[in-house]
Amino acid sequence: MSATSPVGVFIATATPPERIPLLAAAGERLGYSQVWLAEDYFCYGGFTGAALALGATERVKVGLGIVASVARHPAVTAMEIATLARAYPGRFLPGIGHGVPFWTDQMGLTAKSPLSALTECVDAIRALLAGETVDLEGKQFTFRSVTATHPVPESVPILTGVLGPKSLRLSGRIADGTVMSVLAGATYLEASTGYIREGMAESGRTEHLTPTFALFSLHRDSKQARAAVRPMLAGYIAAVGAHNPLTSAYGYGEQIADLLANSPDTLAEDFPEEWIDTLAVAGDPDEVAARITDLRSAGATSVVLSPVNADTALSELEFAATAVLPQLA
């Protein structure tokens, strides 16, 4: 499959940093068009991880989805983006978001107004990358005649990573793309891209990337793949809680609340089989191809596979490269 494949690979943040180059190179070799990393605090560093992946590859896009807007001053974030964008022209896709409140609270960095913080961050970064001098006394950030020494000659896509309607509209208005979280099923995607389009219309934007992360498990025996995805899927469901935009799109809130209240230790065994179909990409090759196609039809510009089993991740990605990607050509 060519580099225009709509499928990417996610390198989990539990991955030891020294393995990032190996996995990134394998993703490119197997025909995936994107390699994505993240900055989950306190795992591998997002920008240094992206640098390792970029250095180990030659053609694929390398995305960073996402760093918290408040974890660094935007001037420092712009400096990091510019370094990678200049060293690897046209291949780096940086993503910025509100940050997970639990982690930002641990650092005492949670923004009083997440929307304002994200807006100031994205706008300032874009200006600095373009070589402008930024002076701003904002709600979250201060800039006093800041100018990037190494601006980027070509435009760098700035993506966000957000969930709710207000944030999605904002992303459509100010960003070049939105990184869609794990658990973003087709129904959620359809609604989300609608909010994004509303924001795009306000600012006159005409293009917007929506790379969509997906928990992934593949086996010739569909039952084995679906069973393998259950523990990780349950972990994410428990982490986001009963009421969140991702699962609320399907009306799962009350059932999740009941399961978490009555049998949290057996959530992985107890949640309905349907949730695997709507919230993950798991099964045999035909089922996985169909799920990727569904997500693409719902608005995903690419589907980023996140293997749930580290021990079999490479073999499953190799299997997908031969048995799934050709179905998507």
mmCIF file with all atom_site columns, C-alpha atoms in Angstrom, residues 31-230:
data_model
loop_
_atom_site.group_PDB
_atom_site.id
_atom_site.type_symbol
_atom_site.label_atom_id
_atom_site.label_alt_id
_atom_site.label_comp_id
_atom_site.label_asym_id
_atom_site.label_entity_id
_atom_site.label_seq_id
_atom_site.pdbx_PDB_ins_code
_atom_site.Cartn_x
_atom_site.Cartn_y
_atom_site.Cartn_z
_atom_site.occupancy
_atom_site.B_iso_or_equiv
_atom_site.pdbx_formal_charge
_atom_site.auth_seq_id
_atom_site.auth_comp_id
_atom_site.auth_asym_id
_atom_site.auth_atom_id
_atom_site.pdbx_PDB_model_num
ATOM 1   C CA . GLY A 1 31  ? 3.075   0.398   4.527  1.00 0.00 ? 31  GLY A CA 1
ATOM 2   C CA . TYR A 1 32  ? 1.319   2.480   7.159  1.00 0.00 ? 32  TYR A CA 1
ATOM 3   C CA . SER A 1 33  ? 1.220   6.148   6.225  1.00 0.00 ? 33  SER A CA 1
ATOM 4   C CA . GLN A 1 34  ? 1.404   7.660   9.703  1.00 0.00 ? 34  GLN A CA 1
ATOM 5   C CA . VAL A 1 35  ? 3.143   6.998   12.992 1.00 0.00 ? 35  VAL A CA 1
ATOM 6   C CA . TRP A 1 36  ? 1.626   8.655   16.036 1.00 0.00 ? 36  TRP A CA 1
ATOM 7   C CA . LEU A 1 37  ? 2.996   9.249   19.494 1.00 0.00 ? 37  LEU A CA 1
ATOM 8   C CA . ALA A 1 38  ? 1.476   10.932  22.527 1.00 0.00 ? 38  ALA A CA 1
ATOM 9   C CA . GLU A 1 39  ? 2.540   12.782  25.639 1.00 0.00 ? 39  GLU A CA 1
ATOM 10  C CA . ASP A 1 40  ? 0.790   11.018  28.494 1.00 0.00 ? 40  ASP A CA 1
ATOM 11  C CA . TYR A 1 41  ? 2.266   12.367  31.700 1.00 0.00 ? 41  TYR A CA 1
ATOM 12  C CA . PHE A 1 42  ? 4.594   10.945  32.983 1.00 0.00 ? 42  PHE A CA 1
ATOM 13  C CA . CYS A 1 43  ? 5.750   8.569   30.255 1.00 0.00 ? 43  CYS A CA 1
ATOM 14  C CA . TYR A 1 44  ? 8.072   9.244   27.303 1.00 0.00 ? 44  TYR A CA 1
ATOM 15  C CA . GLY A 1 45  ? 8.483   12.866  26.191 1.00 0.00 ? 45  GLY A CA 1
ATOM 16  C CA . GLY A 1 46  ? 6.246   13.831  23.297 1.00 0.00 ? 46  GLY A CA 1
ATOM 17  C CA . PHE A 1 47  ? 8.650   15.954  21.275 1.00 0.00 ? 47  PHE A CA 1
ATOM 18  C CA . THR A 1 48  ? 11.678  13.781  21.962 1.00 0.00 ? 48  THR A CA 1
ATOM 19  C CA . GLY A 1 49  ? 9.615   10.704  21.090 1.00 0.00 ? 49  GLY A CA 1
ATOM 20  C CA . ALA A 1 50  ? 8.511   12.327  17.840 1.00 0.00 ? 50  ALA A CA 1
ATOM 21  C CA . ALA A 1 51  ? 12.133  13.178  17.077 1.00 0.00 ? 51  ALA A CA 1
ATOM 22  C CA . LEU A 1 52  ? 13.124  9.538   17.531 1.00 0.00 ? 52  LEU A CA 1
ATOM 23  C CA . ALA A 1 53  ? 10.321  8.413   15.204 1.00 0.00 ? 53  ALA A CA 1
ATOM 24  C CA . LEU A 1 54  ? 11.143  11.021  12.570 1.00 0.00 ? 54  LEU A CA 1
ATOM 25  C CA . GLY A 1 55  ? 14.813  10.104  12.654 1.00 0.00 ? 55  GLY A CA 1
ATOM 26  C CA . ALA A 1 56  ? 14.004  6.428   12.149 1.00 0.00 ? 56  ALA A CA 1
ATOM 27  C CA . THR A 1 57  ? 11.741  6.980   9.122  1.00 0.00 ? 57  THR A CA 1
ATOM 28  C CA . GLU A 1 58  ? 11.967  8.654   5.725  1.00 0.00 ? 58  GLU A CA 1
ATOM 29  C CA . ARG A 1 59  ? 8.466   9.154   4.320  1.00 0.00 ? 59  ARG A CA 1
ATOM 30  C CA . VAL A 1 60  ? 5.661   8.726   6.823  1.00 0.00 ? 60  VAL A CA 1
ATOM 31  C CA . LYS A 1 61  ? 3.954   11.553  8.648  1.00 0.00 ? 61  LYS A CA 1
ATOM 32  C CA . VAL A 1 62  ? 4.750   11.542  12.357 1.00 0.00 ? 62  VAL A CA 1
ATOM 33  C CA . GLY A 1 63  ? 2.039   12.926  14.614 1.00 0.00 ? 63  GLY A CA 1
ATOM 34  C CA . LEU A 1 64  ? 2.124   13.992  18.234 1.00 0.00 ? 64  LEU A CA 1
ATOM 35  C CA . GLY A 1 65  ? -1.297  13.699  19.756 1.00 0.00 ? 65  GLY A CA 1
ATOM 36  C CA . ILE A 1 66  ? -1.263  15.460  22.088 1.00 0.00 ? 66  ILE A CA 1
ATOM 37  C CA . VAL A 1 67  ? 0.649   17.800  24.409 1.00 0.00 ? 67  VAL A CA 1
ATOM 38  C CA . ALA A 1 68  ? -1.178  19.857  27.012 1.00 0.00 ? 68  ALA A CA 1
ATOM 39  C CA . SER A 1 69  ? -1.374  23.554  26.171 1.00 0.00 ? 69  SER A CA 1
ATOM 40  C CA . VAL A 1 70  ? -0.306  24.423  29.726 1.00 0.00 ? 70  VAL A CA 1
ATOM 41  C CA . ALA A 1 71  ? 2.578   21.962  30.099 1.00 0.00 ? 71  ALA A CA 1
ATOM 42  C CA . ARG A 1 72  ? 4.982   24.359  28.356 1.00 0.00 ? 72  ARG A CA 1
ATOM 43  C CA . HIS A 1 73  ? 4.776   28.030  27.561 1.00 0.00 ? 73  HIS A CA 1
ATOM 44  C CA . PRO A 1 74  ? 3.585   28.299  23.922 1.00 0.00 ? 74  PRO A CA 1
ATOM 45  C CA . ALA A 1 75  ? 6.830   30.031  22.981 1.00 0.00 ? 75  ALA A CA 1
ATOM 46  C CA . VAL A 1 76  ? 8.713   26.920  24.102 1.00 0.00 ? 76  VAL A CA 1
ATOM 47  C CA . THR A 1 77  ? 6.222   24.649  22.354 1.00 0.00 ? 77  THR A CA 1
ATOM 48  C CA . ALA A 1 78  ? 6.674   26.686  19.156 1.00 0.00 ? 78  ALA A CA 1
ATOM 49  C CA . MET A 1 79  ? 10.445  26.316  19.488 1.00 0.00 ? 79  MET A CA 1
ATOM 50  C CA . GLU A 1 80  ? 10.110  22.525  19.716 1.00 0.00 ? 80  GLU A CA 1
ATOM 51  C CA . ILE A 1 81  ? 7.704   22.367  16.765 1.00 0.00 ? 81  ILE A CA 1
ATOM 52  C CA . ALA A 1 82  ? 9.922   24.575  14.616 1.00 0.00 ? 82  ALA A CA 1
ATOM 53  C CA . THR A 1 83  ? 12.959  22.421  15.296 1.00 0.00 ? 83  THR A CA 1
ATOM 54  C CA . LEU A 1 84  ? 11.266  19.241  14.089 1.00 0.00 ? 84  LEU A CA 1
ATOM 55  C CA . ALA A 1 85  ? 9.349   20.904  11.248 1.00 0.00 ? 85  ALA A CA 1
ATOM 56  C CA . ARG A 1 86  ? 12.558  22.383  9.816  1.00 0.00 ? 86  ARG A CA 1
ATOM 57  C CA . ALA A 1 87  ? 14.589  19.202  10.268 1.00 0.00 ? 87  ALA A CA 1
ATOM 58  C CA . TYR A 1 88  ? 11.869  17.007  8.715  1.00 0.00 ? 88  TYR A CA 1
ATOM 59  C CA . PRO A 1 89  ? 9.919   19.249  6.304  1.00 0.00 ? 89  PRO A CA 1
ATOM 60  C CA . GLY A 1 90  ? 6.317   18.299  5.683  1.00 0.00 ? 90  GLY A CA 1
ATOM 61  C CA . ARG A 1 91  ? 6.317   15.271  7.981  1.00 0.00 ? 91  ARG A CA 1
ATOM 62  C CA . PHE A 1 92  ? 5.500   16.522  11.492 1.00 0.00 ? 92  PHE A CA 1
ATOM 63  C CA . LEU A 1 93  ? 1.909   16.861  12.748 1.00 0.00 ? 93  LEU A CA 1
ATOM 64  C CA . PRO A 1 94  ? 1.889   18.465  16.214 1.00 0.00 ? 94  PRO A CA 1
ATOM 65  C CA . GLY A 1 95  ? -1.235  18.277  18.351 1.00 0.00 ? 95  GLY A CA 1
ATOM 66  C CA . ILE A 1 96  ? -2.147  20.437  21.344 1.00 0.00 ? 96  ILE A CA 1
ATOM 67  C CA . GLY A 1 97  ? -5.036  20.003  23.770 1.00 0.00 ? 97  GLY A CA 1
ATOM 68  C CA . HIS A 1 98  ? -6.448  20.983  27.128 1.00 0.00 ? 98  HIS A CA 1
ATOM 69  C CA . GLY A 1 99  ? -4.590  18.219  28.923 1.00 0.00 ? 99  GLY A CA 1
ATOM 70  C CA . VAL A 1 100 ? -6.054  15.504  31.157 1.00 0.00 ? 100 VAL A CA 1
ATOM 71  C CA . PRO A 1 101 ? -7.216  17.315  34.328 1.00 0.00 ? 101 PRO A CA 1
ATOM 72  C CA . PHE A 1 102 ? -5.853  14.617  36.624 1.00 0.00 ? 102 PHE A CA 1
ATOM 73  C CA . TRP A 1 103 ? -2.329  15.118  35.228 1.00 0.00 ? 103 TRP A CA 1
ATOM 74  C CA . THR A 1 104 ? -2.451  18.907  34.983 1.00 0.00 ? 104 THR A CA 1
ATOM 75  C CA . ASP A 1 105 ? -3.777  19.032  38.554 1.00 0.00 ? 105 ASP A CA 1
ATOM 76  C CA . GLN A 1 106 ? -0.777  16.976  39.682 1.00 0.00 ? 106 GLN A CA 1
ATOM 77  C CA . MET A 1 107 ? 1.475   19.718  38.283 1.00 0.00 ? 107 MET A CA 1
ATOM 78  C CA . GLY A 1 108 ? -0.684  22.609  39.448 1.00 0.00 ? 108 GLY A CA 1
ATOM 79  C CA . LEU A 1 109 ? -1.178  23.686  35.836 1.00 0.00 ? 109 LEU A CA 1
ATOM 80  C CA . THR A 1 110 ? -4.892  23.254  35.133 1.00 0.00 ? 110 THR A CA 1
ATOM 81  C CA . ALA A 1 111 ? -6.168  26.263  33.193 1.00 0.00 ? 111 ALA A CA 1
ATOM 82  C CA . LYS A 1 112 ? -8.995  28.326  34.670 1.00 0.00 ? 112 LYS A CA 1
ATOM 83  C CA . SER A 1 113 ? -10.345 28.748  31.147 1.00 0.00 ? 113 SER A CA 1
ATOM 84  C CA . PRO A 1 114 ? -9.259  25.786  28.976 1.00 0.00 ? 114 PRO A CA 1
ATOM 85  C CA . LEU A 1 115 ? -10.779 27.289  25.816 1.00 0.00 ? 115 LEU A CA 1
ATOM 86  C CA . SER A 1 116 ? -8.916  30.577  26.290 1.00 0.00 ? 116 SER A CA 1
ATOM 87  C CA . ALA A 1 117 ? -5.674  28.775  27.069 1.00 0.00 ? 117 ALA A CA 1
ATOM 88  C CA . LEU A 1 118 ? -5.931  26.624  23.955 1.00 0.00 ? 118 LEU A CA 1
ATOM 89  C CA . THR A 1 119 ? -6.830  29.591  21.755 1.00 0.00 ? 119 THR A CA 1
ATOM 90  C CA . GLU A 1 120 ? -3.931  31.714  23.022 1.00 0.00 ? 120 GLU A CA 1
ATOM 91  C CA . CYS A 1 121 ? -1.565  28.762  22.650 1.00 0.00 ? 121 CYS A CA 1
ATOM 92  C CA . VAL A 1 122 ? -2.516  27.806  19.085 1.00 0.00 ? 122 VAL A CA 1
ATOM 93  C CA . ASP A 1 123 ? -2.707  31.390  17.813 1.00 0.00 ? 123 ASP A CA 1
ATOM 94  C CA . ALA A 1 124 ? 0.655   32.340  19.308 1.00 0.00 ? 124 ALA A CA 1
ATOM 95  C CA . ILE A 1 125 ? 2.400   29.207  18.055 1.00 0.00 ? 125 ILE A CA 1
ATOM 96  C CA . ARG A 1 126 ? 1.123   29.763  14.541 1.00 0.00 ? 126 ARG A CA 1
ATOM 97  C CA . ALA A 1 127 ? 2.325   33.393  14.619 1.00 0.00 ? 127 ALA A CA 1
ATOM 98  C CA . LEU A 1 128 ? 5.755   32.460  15.962 1.00 0.00 ? 128 LEU A CA 1
ATOM 99  C CA . LEU A 1 129 ? 6.231   29.698  13.387 1.00 0.00 ? 129 LEU A CA 1
ATOM 100 C CA . ALA A 1 130 ? 5.435   32.263  10.693 1.00 0.00 ? 130 ALA A CA 1
ATOM 101 C CA . GLY A 1 131 ? 8.176   34.578  11.956 1.00 0.00 ? 131 GLY A CA 1
ATOM 102 C CA . GLU A 1 132 ? 5.959   37.131  13.680 1.00 0.00 ? 132 GLU A CA 1
ATOM 103 C CA . THR A 1 133 ? 6.753   38.840  16.977 1.00 0.00 ? 133 THR A CA 1
ATOM 104 C CA . VAL A 1 134 ? 4.147   38.156  19.654 1.00 0.00 ? 134 VAL A CA 1
ATOM 105 C CA . ASP A 1 135 ? 3.158   40.597  22.390 1.00 0.00 ? 135 ASP A CA 1
ATOM 106 C CA . LEU A 1 136 ? 0.237   39.439  24.517 1.00 0.00 ? 136 LEU A CA 1
ATOM 107 C CA . GLU A 1 137 ? -1.104  39.727  28.033 1.00 0.00 ? 137 GLU A CA 1
ATOM 108 C CA . GLY A 1 138 ? -3.631  36.921  27.830 1.00 0.00 ? 138 GLY A CA 1
ATOM 109 C CA . LYS A 1 139 ? -5.831  35.125  30.338 1.00 0.00 ? 139 LYS A CA 1
ATOM 110 C CA . GLN A 1 140 ? -3.339  32.262  30.512 1.00 0.00 ? 140 GLN A CA 1
ATOM 111 C CA . PHE A 1 141 ? -0.083  33.325  28.844 1.00 0.00 ? 141 PHE A CA 1
ATOM 112 C CA . THR A 1 142 ? 2.151   36.382  28.604 1.00 0.00 ? 142 THR A CA 1
ATOM 113 C CA . PHE A 1 143 ? 4.398   37.185  25.644 1.00 0.00 ? 143 PHE A CA 1
ATOM 114 C CA . ARG A 1 144 ? 6.745   40.162  25.737 1.00 0.00 ? 144 ARG A CA 1
ATOM 115 C CA . SER A 1 145 ? 8.213   40.710  22.281 1.00 0.00 ? 145 SER A CA 1
ATOM 116 C CA . VAL A 1 146 ? 8.842   37.026  21.604 1.00 0.00 ? 146 VAL A CA 1
ATOM 117 C CA . THR A 1 147 ? 10.247  36.139  18.179 1.00 0.00 ? 147 THR A CA 1
ATOM 118 C CA . ALA A 1 148 ? 11.361  32.709  16.975 1.00 0.00 ? 148 ALA A CA 1
ATOM 119 C CA . THR A 1 149 ? 14.976  32.612  15.814 1.00 0.00 ? 149 THR A CA 1
ATOM 120 C CA . HIS A 1 150 ? 14.141  29.700  13.510 1.00 0.00 ? 150 HIS A CA 1
ATOM 121 C CA . PRO A 1 151 ? 10.679  30.176  11.985 1.00 0.00 ? 151 PRO A CA 1
ATOM 122 C CA . VAL A 1 152 ? 9.392   27.589  9.525  1.00 0.00 ? 152 VAL A CA 1
ATOM 123 C CA . PRO A 1 153 ? 9.377   28.481  5.809  1.00 0.00 ? 153 PRO A CA 1
ATOM 124 C CA . GLU A 1 154 ? 6.304   26.368  5.058  1.00 0.00 ? 154 GLU A CA 1
ATOM 125 C CA . SER A 1 155 ? 3.025   26.189  6.947  1.00 0.00 ? 155 SER A CA 1
ATOM 126 C CA . VAL A 1 156 ? 2.920   23.599  9.731  1.00 0.00 ? 156 VAL A CA 1
ATOM 127 C CA . PRO A 1 157 ? -0.477  21.974  10.428 1.00 0.00 ? 157 PRO A CA 1
ATOM 128 C CA . ILE A 1 158 ? -1.487  22.578  14.046 1.00 0.00 ? 158 ILE A CA 1
ATOM 129 C CA . LEU A 1 159 ? -3.967  20.043  15.385 1.00 0.00 ? 159 LEU A CA 1
ATOM 130 C CA . THR A 1 160 ? -5.871  19.961  18.649 1.00 0.00 ? 160 THR A CA 1
ATOM 131 C CA . GLY A 1 161 ? -7.040  17.074  20.772 1.00 0.00 ? 161 GLY A CA 1
ATOM 132 C CA . VAL A 1 162 ? -10.450 17.900  22.240 1.00 0.00 ? 162 VAL A CA 1
ATOM 133 C CA . LEU A 1 163 ? -13.765 16.162  22.954 1.00 0.00 ? 163 LEU A CA 1
ATOM 134 C CA . GLY A 1 164 ? -16.781 18.355  23.690 1.00 0.00 ? 164 GLY A CA 1
ATOM 135 C CA . PRO A 1 165 ? -18.936 20.460  21.342 1.00 0.00 ? 165 PRO A CA 1
ATOM 136 C CA . LYS A 1 166 ? -17.527 23.870  22.369 1.00 0.00 ? 166 LYS A CA 1
ATOM 137 C CA . SER A 1 167 ? -13.958 22.659  22.038 1.00 0.00 ? 167 SER A CA 1
ATOM 138 C CA . LEU A 1 168 ? -14.671 20.952  18.716 1.00 0.00 ? 168 LEU A CA 1
ATOM 139 C CA . ARG A 1 169 ? -16.162 24.149  17.301 1.00 0.00 ? 169 ARG A CA 1
ATOM 140 C CA . LEU A 1 170 ? -13.085 26.007  18.523 1.00 0.00 ? 170 LEU A CA 1
ATOM 141 C CA . SER A 1 171 ? -10.834 23.448  16.866 1.00 0.00 ? 171 SER A CA 1
ATOM 142 C CA . GLY A 1 172 ? -12.671 23.887  13.577 1.00 0.00 ? 172 GLY A CA 1
ATOM 143 C CA . ARG A 1 173 ? -12.226 27.640  13.896 1.00 0.00 ? 173 ARG A CA 1
ATOM 144 C CA . ILE A 1 174 ? -8.518  27.844  14.830 1.00 0.00 ? 174 ILE A CA 1
ATOM 145 C CA . ALA A 1 175 ? -6.838  24.522  13.986 1.00 0.00 ? 175 ALA A CA 1
ATOM 146 C CA . ASP A 1 176 ? -5.875  22.464  10.956 1.00 0.00 ? 176 ASP A CA 1
ATOM 147 C CA . GLY A 1 177 ? -7.103  19.224  12.464 1.00 0.00 ? 177 GLY A CA 1
ATOM 148 C CA . THR A 1 178 ? -8.486  17.425  15.498 1.00 0.00 ? 178 THR A CA 1
ATOM 149 C CA . VAL A 1 179 ? -6.976  14.251  16.921 1.00 0.00 ? 179 VAL A CA 1
ATOM 150 C CA . MET A 1 180 ? -9.883  11.974  17.802 1.00 0.00 ? 180 MET A CA 1
ATOM 151 C CA . SER A 1 181 ? -9.458  10.020  20.996 1.00 0.00 ? 181 SER A CA 1
ATOM 152 C CA . VAL A 1 182 ? -9.514  6.289   21.504 1.00 0.00 ? 182 VAL A CA 1
ATOM 153 C CA . LEU A 1 183 ? -13.201 5.269   21.970 1.00 0.00 ? 183 LEU A CA 1
ATOM 154 C CA . ALA A 1 184 ? -14.236 7.694   19.203 1.00 0.00 ? 184 ALA A CA 1
ATOM 155 C CA . GLY A 1 185 ? -16.728 5.500   17.383 1.00 0.00 ? 185 GLY A CA 1
ATOM 156 C CA . ALA A 1 186 ? -18.530 6.298   14.158 1.00 0.00 ? 186 ALA A CA 1
ATOM 157 C CA . THR A 1 187 ? -21.567 7.894   15.817 1.00 0.00 ? 187 THR A CA 1
ATOM 158 C CA . TYR A 1 188 ? -19.370 10.193  17.902 1.00 0.00 ? 188 TYR A CA 1
ATOM 159 C CA . LEU A 1 189 ? -17.280 11.031  14.833 1.00 0.00 ? 189 LEU A CA 1
ATOM 160 C CA . GLU A 1 190 ? -20.285 12.029  12.776 1.00 0.00 ? 190 GLU A CA 1
ATOM 161 C CA . ALA A 1 191 ? -21.478 14.421  15.473 1.00 0.00 ? 191 ALA A CA 1
ATOM 162 C CA . SER A 1 192 ? -17.978 15.767  16.120 1.00 0.00 ? 192 SER A CA 1
ATOM 163 C CA . THR A 1 193 ? -17.234 16.555  12.494 1.00 0.00 ? 193 THR A CA 1
ATOM 164 C CA . GLY A 1 194 ? -20.491 18.488  12.424 1.00 0.00 ? 194 GLY A CA 1
ATOM 165 C CA . TYR A 1 195 ? -19.322 20.722  15.278 1.00 0.00 ? 195 TYR A CA 1
ATOM 166 C CA . ILE A 1 196 ? -15.939 21.097  13.595 1.00 0.00 ? 196 ILE A CA 1
ATOM 167 C CA . ARG A 1 197 ? -17.546 22.185  10.344 1.00 0.00 ? 197 ARG A CA 1
ATOM 168 C CA . GLU A 1 198 ? -19.500 24.857  12.226 1.00 0.00 ? 198 GLU A CA 1
ATOM 169 C CA . GLY A 1 199 ? -16.219 26.288  13.518 1.00 0.00 ? 199 GLY A CA 1
ATOM 170 C CA . MET A 1 200 ? -14.606 26.053  10.109 1.00 0.00 ? 200 MET A CA 1
ATOM 171 C CA . ALA A 1 201 ? -17.467 28.028  8.593  1.00 0.00 ? 201 ALA A CA 1
ATOM 172 C CA . GLU A 1 202 ? -16.937 30.809  11.140 1.00 0.00 ? 202 GLU A CA 1
ATOM 173 C CA . SER A 1 203 ? -13.283 31.273  10.153 1.00 0.00 ? 203 SER A CA 1
ATOM 174 C CA . GLY A 1 204 ? -13.508 30.336  6.481  1.00 0.00 ? 204 GLY A CA 1
ATOM 175 C CA . ARG A 1 205 ? -11.327 27.230  6.797  1.00 0.00 ? 205 ARG A CA 1
ATOM 176 C CA . THR A 1 206 ? -11.872 24.560  4.159  1.00 0.00 ? 206 THR A CA 1
ATOM 177 C CA . GLU A 1 207 ? -9.659  21.638  5.248  1.00 0.00 ? 207 GLU A CA 1
ATOM 178 C CA . HIS A 1 208 ? -9.407  19.797  8.554  1.00 0.00 ? 208 HIS A CA 1
ATOM 179 C CA . LEU A 1 209 ? -7.611  16.564  9.457  1.00 0.00 ? 209 LEU A CA 1
ATOM 180 C CA . THR A 1 210 ? -9.315  14.086  11.802 1.00 0.00 ? 210 THR A CA 1
ATOM 181 C CA . PRO A 1 211 ? -6.884  11.259  12.607 1.00 0.00 ? 211 PRO A CA 1
ATOM 182 C CA . THR A 1 212 ? -8.792  8.823   14.807 1.00 0.00 ? 212 THR A CA 1
ATOM 183 C CA . PHE A 1 213 ? -7.105  6.599   17.383 1.00 0.00 ? 213 PHE A CA 1
ATOM 184 C CA . ALA A 1 214 ? -8.589  3.117   17.873 1.00 0.00 ? 214 ALA A CA 1
ATOM 185 C CA . LEU A 1 215 ? -7.886  0.243   20.227 1.00 0.00 ? 215 LEU A CA 1
ATOM 186 C CA . PHE A 1 216 ? -6.812  -2.577  17.924 1.00 0.00 ? 216 PHE A CA 1
ATOM 187 C CA . SER A 1 217 ? -6.675  -6.348  18.054 1.00 0.00 ? 217 SER A CA 1
ATOM 188 C CA . LEU A 1 218 ? -6.447  -8.701  15.065 1.00 0.00 ? 218 LEU A CA 1
ATOM 189 C CA . HIS A 1 219 ? -6.556  -12.493 14.855 1.00 0.00 ? 219 HIS A CA 1
ATOM 190 C CA . ARG A 1 220 ? -7.753  -15.059 12.327 1.00 0.00 ? 220 ARG A CA 1
ATOM 191 C CA . ASP A 1 221 ? -10.152 -16.153 15.076 1.00 0.00 ? 221 ASP A CA 1
ATOM 192 C CA . SER A 1 222 ? -12.423 -13.176 15.654 1.00 0.00 ? 222 SER A CA 1
ATOM 193 C CA . LYS A 1 223 ? -13.349 -14.353 19.155 1.00 0.00 ? 223 LYS A CA 1
ATOM 194 C CA . GLN A 1 224 ? -9.711  -14.290 20.244 1.00 0.00 ? 224 GLN A CA 1
ATOM 195 C CA . ALA A 1 225 ? -9.200  -10.752 18.942 1.00 0.00 ? 225 ALA A CA 1
ATOM 196 C CA . ARG A 1 226 ? -12.369 -9.497  20.588 1.00 0.00 ? 226 ARG A CA 1
ATOM 197 C CA . ALA A 1 227 ? -11.489 -11.138 23.896 1.00 0.00 ? 227 ALA A CA 1
ATOM 198 C CA . ALA A 1 228 ? -8.018  -9.600  23.776 1.00 0.00 ? 228 ALA A CA 1
ATOM 199 C CA . VAL A 1 229 ? -9.360  -6.053  23.418 1.00 0.00 ? 229 VAL A CA 1
ATOM 200 C CA . ARG A 1 230 ? -11.712 -6.304  26.406 1.00 0.00 ? 230 ARG A CA 1
#
